[in-house]
PDB file of C-alpha atoms in Angstrom:
ATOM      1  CA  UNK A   1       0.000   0.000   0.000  1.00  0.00           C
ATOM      2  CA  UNK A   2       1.605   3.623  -0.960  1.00  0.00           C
ATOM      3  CA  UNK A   3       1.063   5.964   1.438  1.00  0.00           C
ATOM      4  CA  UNK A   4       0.765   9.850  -0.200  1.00  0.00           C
ATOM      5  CA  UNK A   5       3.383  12.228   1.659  1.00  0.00           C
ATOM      6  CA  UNK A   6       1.336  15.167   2.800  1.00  0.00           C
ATOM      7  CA  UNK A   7       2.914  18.480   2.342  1.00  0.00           C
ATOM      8  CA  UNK A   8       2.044  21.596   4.281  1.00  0.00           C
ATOM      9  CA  UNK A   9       1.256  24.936   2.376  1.00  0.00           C
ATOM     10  CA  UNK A  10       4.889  26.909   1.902  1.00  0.00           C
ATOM     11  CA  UNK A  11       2.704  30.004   1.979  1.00  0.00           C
ATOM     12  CA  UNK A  12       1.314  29.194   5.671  1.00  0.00           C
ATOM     13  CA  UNK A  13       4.732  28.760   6.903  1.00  0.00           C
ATOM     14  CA  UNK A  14       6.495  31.711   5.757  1.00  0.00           C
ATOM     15  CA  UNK A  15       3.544  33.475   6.865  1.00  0.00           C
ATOM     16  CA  UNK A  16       4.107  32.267  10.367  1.00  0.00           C
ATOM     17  CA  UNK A  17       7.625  32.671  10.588  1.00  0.00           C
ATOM     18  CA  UNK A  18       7.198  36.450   9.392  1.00  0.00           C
ATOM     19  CA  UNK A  19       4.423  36.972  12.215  1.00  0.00           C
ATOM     20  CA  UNK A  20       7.866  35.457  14.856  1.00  0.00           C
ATOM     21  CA  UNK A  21      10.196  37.903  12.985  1.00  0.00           C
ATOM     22  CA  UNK A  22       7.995  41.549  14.258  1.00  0.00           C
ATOM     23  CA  UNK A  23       9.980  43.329  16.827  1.00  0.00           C
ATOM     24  CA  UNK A  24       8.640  44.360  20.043  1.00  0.00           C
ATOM     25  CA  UNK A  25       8.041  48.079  17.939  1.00  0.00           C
ATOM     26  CA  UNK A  26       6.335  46.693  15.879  1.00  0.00           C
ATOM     27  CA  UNK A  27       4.046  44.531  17.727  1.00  0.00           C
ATOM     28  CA  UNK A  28       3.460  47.571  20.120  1.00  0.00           C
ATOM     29  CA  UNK A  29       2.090  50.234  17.382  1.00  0.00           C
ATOM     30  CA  UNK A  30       0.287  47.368  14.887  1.00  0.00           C
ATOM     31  CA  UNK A  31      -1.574  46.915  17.878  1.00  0.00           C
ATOM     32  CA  UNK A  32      -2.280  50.326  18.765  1.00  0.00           C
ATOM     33  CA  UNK A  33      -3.577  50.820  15.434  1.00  0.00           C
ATOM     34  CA  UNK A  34      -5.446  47.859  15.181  1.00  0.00           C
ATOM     35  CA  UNK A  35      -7.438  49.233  18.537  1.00  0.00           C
ATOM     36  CA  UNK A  36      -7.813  52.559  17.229  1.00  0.00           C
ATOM     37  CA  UNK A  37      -5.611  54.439  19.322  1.00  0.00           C
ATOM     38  CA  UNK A  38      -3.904  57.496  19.003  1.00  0.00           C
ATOM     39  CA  UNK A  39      -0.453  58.087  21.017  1.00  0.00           C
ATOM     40  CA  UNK A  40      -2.021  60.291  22.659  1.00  0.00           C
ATOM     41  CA  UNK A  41      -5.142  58.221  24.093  1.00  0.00           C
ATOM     42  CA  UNK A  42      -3.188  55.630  24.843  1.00  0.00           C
ATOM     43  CA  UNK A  43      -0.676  58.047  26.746  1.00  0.00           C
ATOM     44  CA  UNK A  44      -3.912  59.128  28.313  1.00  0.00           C
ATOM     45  CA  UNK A  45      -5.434  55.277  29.461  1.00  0.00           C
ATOM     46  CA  UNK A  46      -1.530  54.138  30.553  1.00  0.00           C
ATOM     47  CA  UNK A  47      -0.551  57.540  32.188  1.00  0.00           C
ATOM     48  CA  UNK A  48       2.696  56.968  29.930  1.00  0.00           C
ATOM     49  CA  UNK A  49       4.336  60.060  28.291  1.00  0.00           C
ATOM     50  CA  UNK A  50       3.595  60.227  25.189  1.00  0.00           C
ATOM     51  CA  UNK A  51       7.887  60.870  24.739  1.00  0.00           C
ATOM     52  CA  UNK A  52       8.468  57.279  26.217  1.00  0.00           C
ATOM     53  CA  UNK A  53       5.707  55.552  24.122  1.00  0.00           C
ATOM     54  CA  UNK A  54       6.987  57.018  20.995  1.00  0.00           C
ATOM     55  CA  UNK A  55      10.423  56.331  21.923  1.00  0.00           C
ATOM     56  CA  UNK A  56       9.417  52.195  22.335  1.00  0.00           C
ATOM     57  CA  UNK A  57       7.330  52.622  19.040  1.00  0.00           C
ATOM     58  CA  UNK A  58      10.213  53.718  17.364  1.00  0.00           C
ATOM     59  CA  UNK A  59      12.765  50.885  19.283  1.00  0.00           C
ATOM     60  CA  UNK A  60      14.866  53.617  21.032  1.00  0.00           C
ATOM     61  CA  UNK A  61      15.134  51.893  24.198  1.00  0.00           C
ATOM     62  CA  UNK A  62      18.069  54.285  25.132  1.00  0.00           C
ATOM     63  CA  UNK A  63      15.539  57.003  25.633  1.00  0.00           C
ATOM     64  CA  UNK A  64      13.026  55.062  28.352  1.00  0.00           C
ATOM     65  CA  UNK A  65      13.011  55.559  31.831  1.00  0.00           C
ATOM     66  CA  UNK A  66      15.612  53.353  34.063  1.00  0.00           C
ATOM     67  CA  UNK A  67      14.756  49.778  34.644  1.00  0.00           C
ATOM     68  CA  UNK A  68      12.741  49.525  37.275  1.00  0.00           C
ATOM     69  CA  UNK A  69      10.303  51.790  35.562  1.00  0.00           C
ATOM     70  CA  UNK A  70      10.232  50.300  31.934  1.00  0.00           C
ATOM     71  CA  UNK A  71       8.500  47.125  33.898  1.00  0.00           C
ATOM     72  CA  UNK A  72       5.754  48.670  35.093  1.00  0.00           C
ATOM     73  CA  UNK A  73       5.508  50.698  31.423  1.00  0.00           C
ATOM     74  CA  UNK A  74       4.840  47.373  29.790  1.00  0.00           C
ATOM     75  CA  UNK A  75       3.025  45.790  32.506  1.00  0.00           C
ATOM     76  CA  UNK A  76       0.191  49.065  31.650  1.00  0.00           C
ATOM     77  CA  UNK A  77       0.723  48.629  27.704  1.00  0.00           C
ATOM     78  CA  UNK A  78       0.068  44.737  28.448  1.00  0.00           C
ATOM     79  CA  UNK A  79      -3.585  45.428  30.234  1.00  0.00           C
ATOM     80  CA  UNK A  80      -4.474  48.345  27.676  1.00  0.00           C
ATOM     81  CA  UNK A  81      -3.262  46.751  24.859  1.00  0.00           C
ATOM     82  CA  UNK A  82      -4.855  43.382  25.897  1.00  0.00           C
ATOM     83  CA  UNK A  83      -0.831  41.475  25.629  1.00  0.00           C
ATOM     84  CA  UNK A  84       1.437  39.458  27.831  1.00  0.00           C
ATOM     85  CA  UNK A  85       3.538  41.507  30.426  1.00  0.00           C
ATOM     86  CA  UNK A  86       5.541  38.661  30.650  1.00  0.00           C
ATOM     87  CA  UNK A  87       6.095  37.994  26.790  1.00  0.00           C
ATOM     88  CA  UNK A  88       6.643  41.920  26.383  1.00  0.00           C
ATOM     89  CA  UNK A  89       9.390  41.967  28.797  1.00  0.00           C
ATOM     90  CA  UNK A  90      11.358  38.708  27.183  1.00  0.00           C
ATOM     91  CA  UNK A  91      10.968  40.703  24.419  1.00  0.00           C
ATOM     92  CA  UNK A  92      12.495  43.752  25.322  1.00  0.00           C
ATOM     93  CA  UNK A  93      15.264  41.741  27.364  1.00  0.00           C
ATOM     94  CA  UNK A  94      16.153  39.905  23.914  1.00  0.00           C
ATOM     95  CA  UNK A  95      16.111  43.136  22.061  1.00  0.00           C
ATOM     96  CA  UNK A  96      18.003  45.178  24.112  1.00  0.00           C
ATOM     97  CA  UNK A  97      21.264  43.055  24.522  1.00  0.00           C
ATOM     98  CA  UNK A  98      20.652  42.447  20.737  1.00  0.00           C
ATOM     99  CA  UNK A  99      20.696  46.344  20.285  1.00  0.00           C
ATOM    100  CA  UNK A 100      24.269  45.835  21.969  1.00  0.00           C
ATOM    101  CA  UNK A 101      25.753  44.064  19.009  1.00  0.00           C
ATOM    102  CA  UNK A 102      27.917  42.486  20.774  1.00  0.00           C
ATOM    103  CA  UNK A 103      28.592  39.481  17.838  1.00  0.00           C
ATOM    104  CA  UNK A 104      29.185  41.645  15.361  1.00  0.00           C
ATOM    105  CA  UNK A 105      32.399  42.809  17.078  1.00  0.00           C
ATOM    106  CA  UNK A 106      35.378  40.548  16.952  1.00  0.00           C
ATOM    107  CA  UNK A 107      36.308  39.420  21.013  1.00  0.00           C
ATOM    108  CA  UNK A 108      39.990  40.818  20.305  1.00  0.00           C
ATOM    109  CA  UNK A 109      38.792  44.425  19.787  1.00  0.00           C
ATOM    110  CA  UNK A 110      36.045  44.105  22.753  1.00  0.00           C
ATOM    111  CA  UNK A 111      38.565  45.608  25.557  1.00  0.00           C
ATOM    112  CA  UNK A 112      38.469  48.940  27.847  1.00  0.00           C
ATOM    113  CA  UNK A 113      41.392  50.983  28.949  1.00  0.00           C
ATOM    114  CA  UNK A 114      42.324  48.908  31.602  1.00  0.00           C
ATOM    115  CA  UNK A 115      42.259  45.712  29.248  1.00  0.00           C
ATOM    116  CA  UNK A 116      39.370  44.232  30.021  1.00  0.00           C
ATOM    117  CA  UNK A 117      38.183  41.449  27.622  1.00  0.00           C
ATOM    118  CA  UNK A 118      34.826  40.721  27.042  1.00  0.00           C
ATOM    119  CA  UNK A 119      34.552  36.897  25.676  1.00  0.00           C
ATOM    120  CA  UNK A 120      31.596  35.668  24.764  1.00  0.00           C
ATOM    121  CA  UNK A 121      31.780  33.183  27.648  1.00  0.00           C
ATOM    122  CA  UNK A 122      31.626  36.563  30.145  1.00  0.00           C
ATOM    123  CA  UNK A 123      28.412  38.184  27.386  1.00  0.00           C
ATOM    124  CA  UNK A 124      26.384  35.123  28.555  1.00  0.00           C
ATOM    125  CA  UNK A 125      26.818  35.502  32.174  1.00  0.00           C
ATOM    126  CA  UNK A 126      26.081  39.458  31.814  1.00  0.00           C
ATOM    127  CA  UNK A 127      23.571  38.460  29.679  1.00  0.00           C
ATOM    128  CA  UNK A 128      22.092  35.779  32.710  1.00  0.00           C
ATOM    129  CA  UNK A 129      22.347  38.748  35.136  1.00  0.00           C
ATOM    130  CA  UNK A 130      21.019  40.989  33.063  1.00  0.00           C
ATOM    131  CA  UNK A 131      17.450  38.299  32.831  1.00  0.00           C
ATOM    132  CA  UNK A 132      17.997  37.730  36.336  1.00  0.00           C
ATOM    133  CA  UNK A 133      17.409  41.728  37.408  1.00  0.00           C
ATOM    134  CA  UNK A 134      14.508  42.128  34.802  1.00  0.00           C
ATOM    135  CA  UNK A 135      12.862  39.286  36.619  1.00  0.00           C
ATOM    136  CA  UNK A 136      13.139  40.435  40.236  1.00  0.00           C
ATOM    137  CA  UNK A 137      12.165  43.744  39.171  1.00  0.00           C
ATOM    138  CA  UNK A 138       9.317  42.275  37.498  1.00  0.00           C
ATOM    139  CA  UNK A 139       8.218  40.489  40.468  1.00  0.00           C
ATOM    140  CA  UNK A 140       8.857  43.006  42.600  1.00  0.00           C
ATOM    141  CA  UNK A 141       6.418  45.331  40.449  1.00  0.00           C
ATOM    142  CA  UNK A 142       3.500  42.560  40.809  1.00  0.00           C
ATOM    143  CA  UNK A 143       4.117  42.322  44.605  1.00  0.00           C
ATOM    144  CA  UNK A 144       3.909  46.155  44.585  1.00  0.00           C
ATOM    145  CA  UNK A 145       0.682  45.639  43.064  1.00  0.00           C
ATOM    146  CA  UNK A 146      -0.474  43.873  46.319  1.00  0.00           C
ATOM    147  CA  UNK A 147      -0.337  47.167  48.053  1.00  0.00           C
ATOM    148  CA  UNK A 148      -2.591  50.066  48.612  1.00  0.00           C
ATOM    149  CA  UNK A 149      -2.584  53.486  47.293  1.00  0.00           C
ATOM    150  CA  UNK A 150      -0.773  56.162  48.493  1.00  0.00           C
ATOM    151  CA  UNK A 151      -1.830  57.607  51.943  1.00  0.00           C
ATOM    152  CA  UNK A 152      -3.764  61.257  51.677  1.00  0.00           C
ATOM    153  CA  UNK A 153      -5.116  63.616  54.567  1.00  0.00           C
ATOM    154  CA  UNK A 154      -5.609  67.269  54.551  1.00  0.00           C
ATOM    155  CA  UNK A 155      -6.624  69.942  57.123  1.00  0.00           C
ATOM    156  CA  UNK A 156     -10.232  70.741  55.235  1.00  0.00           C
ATOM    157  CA  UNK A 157     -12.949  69.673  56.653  1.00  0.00           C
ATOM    158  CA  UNK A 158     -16.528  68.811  54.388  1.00  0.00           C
ATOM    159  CA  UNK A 159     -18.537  71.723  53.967  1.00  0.00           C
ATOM    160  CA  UNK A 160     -16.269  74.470  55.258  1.00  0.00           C
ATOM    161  CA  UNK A 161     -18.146  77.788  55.518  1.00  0.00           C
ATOM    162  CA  UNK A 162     -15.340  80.935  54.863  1.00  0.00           C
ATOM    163  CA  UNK A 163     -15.599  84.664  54.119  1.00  0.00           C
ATOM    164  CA  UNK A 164     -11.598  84.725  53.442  1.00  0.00           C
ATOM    165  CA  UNK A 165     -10.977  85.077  49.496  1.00  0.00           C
ATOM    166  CA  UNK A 166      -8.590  82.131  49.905  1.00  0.00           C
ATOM    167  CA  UNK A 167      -8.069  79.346  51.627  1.00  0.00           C
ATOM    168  CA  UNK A 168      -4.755  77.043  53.127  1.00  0.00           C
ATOM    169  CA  UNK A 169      -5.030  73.541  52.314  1.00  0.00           C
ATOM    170  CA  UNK A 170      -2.508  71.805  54.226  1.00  0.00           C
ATOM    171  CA  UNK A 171      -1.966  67.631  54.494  1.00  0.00           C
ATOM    172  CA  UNK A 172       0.613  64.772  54.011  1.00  0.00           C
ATOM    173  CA  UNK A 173       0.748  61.946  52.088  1.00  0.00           C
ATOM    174  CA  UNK A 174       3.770  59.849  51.402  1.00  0.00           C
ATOM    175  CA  UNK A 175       7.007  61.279  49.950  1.00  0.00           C
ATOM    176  CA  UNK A 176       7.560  60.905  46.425  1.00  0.00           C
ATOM    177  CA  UNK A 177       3.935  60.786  44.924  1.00  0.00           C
ATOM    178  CA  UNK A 178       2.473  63.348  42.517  1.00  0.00           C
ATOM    179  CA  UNK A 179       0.228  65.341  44.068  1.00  0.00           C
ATOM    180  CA  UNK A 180      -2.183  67.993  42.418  1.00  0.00           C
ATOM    181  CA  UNK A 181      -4.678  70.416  43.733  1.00  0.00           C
ATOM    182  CA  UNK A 182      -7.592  71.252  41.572  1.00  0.00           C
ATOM    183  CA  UNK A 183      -5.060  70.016  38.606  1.00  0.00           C
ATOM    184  CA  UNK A 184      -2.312  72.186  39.482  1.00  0.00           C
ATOM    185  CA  UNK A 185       0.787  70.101  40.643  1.00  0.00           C
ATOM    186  CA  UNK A 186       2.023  70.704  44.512  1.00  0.00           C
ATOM    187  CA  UNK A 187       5.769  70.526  45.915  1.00  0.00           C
ATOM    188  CA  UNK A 188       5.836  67.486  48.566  1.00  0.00           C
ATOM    189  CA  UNK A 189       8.147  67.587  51.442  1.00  0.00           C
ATOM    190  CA  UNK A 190      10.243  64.716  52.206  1.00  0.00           C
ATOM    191  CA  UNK A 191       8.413  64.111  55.413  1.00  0.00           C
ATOM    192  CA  UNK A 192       5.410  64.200  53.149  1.00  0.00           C
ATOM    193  CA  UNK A 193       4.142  67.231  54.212  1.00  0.00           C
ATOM    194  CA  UNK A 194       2.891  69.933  51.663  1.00  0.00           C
ATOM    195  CA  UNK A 195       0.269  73.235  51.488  1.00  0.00           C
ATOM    196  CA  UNK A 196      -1.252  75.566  48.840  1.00  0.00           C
ATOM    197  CA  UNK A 197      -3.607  78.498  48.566  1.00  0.00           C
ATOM    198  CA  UNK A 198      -6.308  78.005  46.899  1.00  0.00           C
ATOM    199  CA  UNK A 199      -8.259  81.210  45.600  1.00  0.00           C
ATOM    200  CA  UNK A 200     -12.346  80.508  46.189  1.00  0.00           C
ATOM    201  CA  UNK A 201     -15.070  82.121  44.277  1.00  0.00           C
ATOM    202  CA  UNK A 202     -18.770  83.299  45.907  1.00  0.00           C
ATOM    203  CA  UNK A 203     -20.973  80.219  46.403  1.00  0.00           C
ATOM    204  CA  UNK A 204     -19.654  76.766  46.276  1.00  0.00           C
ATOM    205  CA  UNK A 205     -15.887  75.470  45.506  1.00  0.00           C
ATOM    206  CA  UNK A 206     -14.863  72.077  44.941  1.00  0.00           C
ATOM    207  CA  UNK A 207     -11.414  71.375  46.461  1.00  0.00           C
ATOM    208  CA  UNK A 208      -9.633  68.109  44.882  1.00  0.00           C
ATOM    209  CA  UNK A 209      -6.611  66.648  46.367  1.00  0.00           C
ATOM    210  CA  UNK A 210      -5.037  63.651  44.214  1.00  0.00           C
ATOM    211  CA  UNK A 211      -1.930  61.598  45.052  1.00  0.00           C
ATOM    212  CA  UNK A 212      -0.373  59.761  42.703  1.00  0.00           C
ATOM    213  CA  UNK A 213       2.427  56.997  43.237  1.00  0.00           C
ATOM    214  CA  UNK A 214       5.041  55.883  40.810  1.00  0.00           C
ATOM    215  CA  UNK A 215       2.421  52.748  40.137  1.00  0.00           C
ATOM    216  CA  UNK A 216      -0.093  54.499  39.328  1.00  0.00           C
ATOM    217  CA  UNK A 217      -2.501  53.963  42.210  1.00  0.00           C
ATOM    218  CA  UNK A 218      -4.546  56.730  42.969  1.00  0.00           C
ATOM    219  CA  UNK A 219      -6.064  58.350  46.563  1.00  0.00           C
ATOM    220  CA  UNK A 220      -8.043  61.638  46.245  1.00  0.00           C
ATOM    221  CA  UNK A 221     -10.155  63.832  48.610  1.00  0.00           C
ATOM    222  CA  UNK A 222     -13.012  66.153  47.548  1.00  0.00           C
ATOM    223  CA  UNK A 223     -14.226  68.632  49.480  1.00  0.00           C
ATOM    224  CA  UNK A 224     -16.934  71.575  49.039  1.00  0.00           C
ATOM    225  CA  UNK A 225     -15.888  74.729  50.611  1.00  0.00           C
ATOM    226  CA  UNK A 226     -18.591  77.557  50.539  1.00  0.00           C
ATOM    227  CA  UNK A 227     -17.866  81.422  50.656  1.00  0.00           C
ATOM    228  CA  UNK A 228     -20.164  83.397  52.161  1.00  0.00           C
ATOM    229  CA  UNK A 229     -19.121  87.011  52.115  1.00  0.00           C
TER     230      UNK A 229
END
């Protein structure tokens, strides 16, 4: 009995091994566009500069944030862009000690001033370290996730009653947050502690306080302040 050898389409497989060949660039704006998103939405939904997504878009990794920020910058593109954090990070790790070009140098010529070779035995092991760091970081970032937001209290009380044109909003929150009153951001002590005039109109005024952590979590207060003159 013959049996017919079955061949699988050519077409099919170079389609596939095109799809493996897009760079993490690429993957990030296809996808973008394929949601309909402008850099500037999507800088919006992430709260990533616009500067840092155009910069990964482009595959200038040079110009991103240091390392322990870039993690939680995919980890947001992941859950907007509906990817894998985890598969976005191997990605970047493979592309950034690519973008080092390290084999295209001969080992002889890879030395410093104080004669330092760099084998390839010695790439690998930078290279391991290199994973190793990304990792923790990465972990670290999803364990961060685990905790609250940032801590917020101010002197205002609800419904303050005033006759005074302006008002002292004092409070503390933890050190190294963003915090904005009524949009406009305010200097934070390192003890946490900050304060700010605000200017109040006749009738009612709507006092915001928002903290903002390098995560992205969120506290805010809202209070109504009325002026009675």
């Amino acid at each position: 009995m013959r049996i017919n050898s079955i061949r699988l389409p050519m077409n099919k497989t170079r389609k596939m091994k095109s799809e493996n060949k897009k760079t993490l660039a690429e993957l990030l704006k296809e996808t973008r566009q394929e949601k309909n998103l402008s850099l500037a939405r999507l800088s919006e939904l992430t709260k990533i500069q616009i500067y840092y997504l155009e910069a990964l878009e482009a595959g200038q990794f040079e110009k991103l944030p240091p390392l322990v920020y870039r993690v939680g910058i995919f980890k947001r593109l992941a859950k907007f862009l509906d990817l894998s954090a985890n598969e976005l990070i191997r990605a970047y790790g493979k592309e950034a000690r690519e973008s080092e070009d390290f084999h295209n140098k001969p080992v002889a010529k890879l030395k410093n001033i104080n004669g330092f070779i760099l084998t390839p035995k010695k790439i690998a092991i930078f290279s391991g370290i290199f994973l190793a760091s990304l990792l923790l970081i990465y972990l670290w970032y999803q364990v961060a996730f685990l905790v609250g937001p940032p801590n917020l209290a101010i002197n205002l009380k609800e419904d303050t009653i005033t006759k005074q044109e302006s008002i002292a909003i004092t409070g503390k929150t933890d050190s190294g947050v963003n915090l904005a009153i009524n949009g406009e951001n305010v200097f934070v002590a390192s003890d946490g502690n900050f304060s700010k005039d605000v200017q109040l109109a006749d009738g009612i005024n709507i006092v915001e306080v928002e903290a903002v952590d390098n995560f992205g979590k969120t506290s805010k207060i809202v209070r109504q302040v009325f002026r009675n003159q």
